[in-house]
């Protein structure tokens, strides 16, 4: 297997750099909308909170 070491044209180099930048940006931003992430955390917190509150014995709810 032989690897070619020919220099890239300016257009190809710009395309490669742009794709690399896009990939890095996508990876570092989490590739998602922050609202969706925060809404998912909120929904999970509602379910966990509901389960925790209603799992406590009734004796602990009364003074």
Coordinates of C-alpha atoms in Angstrom, one line a residue:
X1 CA 0.0 0.0 0.0
X2 CA 1.5 3.3 -1.1
X3 CA 0.4 6.6 0.4
X4 CA 0.6 9.6 -1.9
X5 CA 2.2 12.8 -0.6
X6 CA 1.1 15.2 -3.2
X7 CA 0.3 18.7 -1.9
X8 CA -3.4 19.6 -1.7
X9 CA -4.8 22.4 -3.8
X10 CA -5.9 25.6 -2.0
X11 CA -9.6 24.8 -2.6
X12 CA -9.2 21.2 -1.3
X13 CA -7.2 22.4 1.7
X14 CA -9.9 25.0 2.6
X15 CA -12.6 22.2 2.3
X16 CA -10.6 19.9 4.5
X17 CA -10.1 22.6 7.1
X18 CA -13.7 23.6 7.1
X19 CA -14.9 20.1 7.6
X20 CA -12.4 19.6 10.4
X21 CA -13.6 22.8 12.1
X22 CA -17.3 21.8 11.6
X23 CA -16.6 18.4 13.2
X24 CA -14.7 19.9 16.2
X25 CA -17.5 22.5 16.7
X26 CA -20.2 19.8 16.6
X27 CA -18.3 17.6 19.1
X28 CA -17.5 20.4 21.6
X29 CA -21.0 21.8 21.6
X30 CA -22.6 18.5 22.4
X31 CA -24.3 18.3 19.0
X32 CA -27.6 19.2 20.5
X33 CA -29.9 22.0 21.5
X34 CA -29.5 23.2 25.1
X35 CA -33.3 23.5 25.5
X36 CA -33.8 19.8 24.7
X37 CA -31.1 18.8 27.1
X38 CA -32.4 21.0 29.9
X39 CA -36.0 19.9 29.3
X40 CA -34.9 16.3 29.5
X41 CA -33.2 17.0 32.8
X42 CA -36.4 18.7 34.1
X43 CA -38.6 15.8 33.1
X44 CA -36.3 13.3 34.7
X45 CA -36.3 15.4 37.9
X46 CA -40.1 15.5 37.9
X47 CA -40.3 11.7 37.8
X48 CA -37.6 11.2 40.4
X49 CA -39.1 13.8 42.7
X50 CA -42.5 12.3 42.4
X51 CA -41.2 8.8 43.2
X52 CA -39.2 10.0 46.1
X53 CA -42.0 12.1 47.7
X54 CA -44.6 9.4 47.3
X55 CA -42.3 6.7 48.6
X56 CA -41.9 8.3 52.0
X57 CA -44.1 6.7 54.6
X58 CA -47.2 8.8 55.6
X59 CA -46.0 9.1 59.2
X60 CA -43.2 11.3 58.0
X61 CA -45.6 13.7 56.3
X62 CA -47.6 14.4 59.5
X63 CA -46.3 16.7 62.2

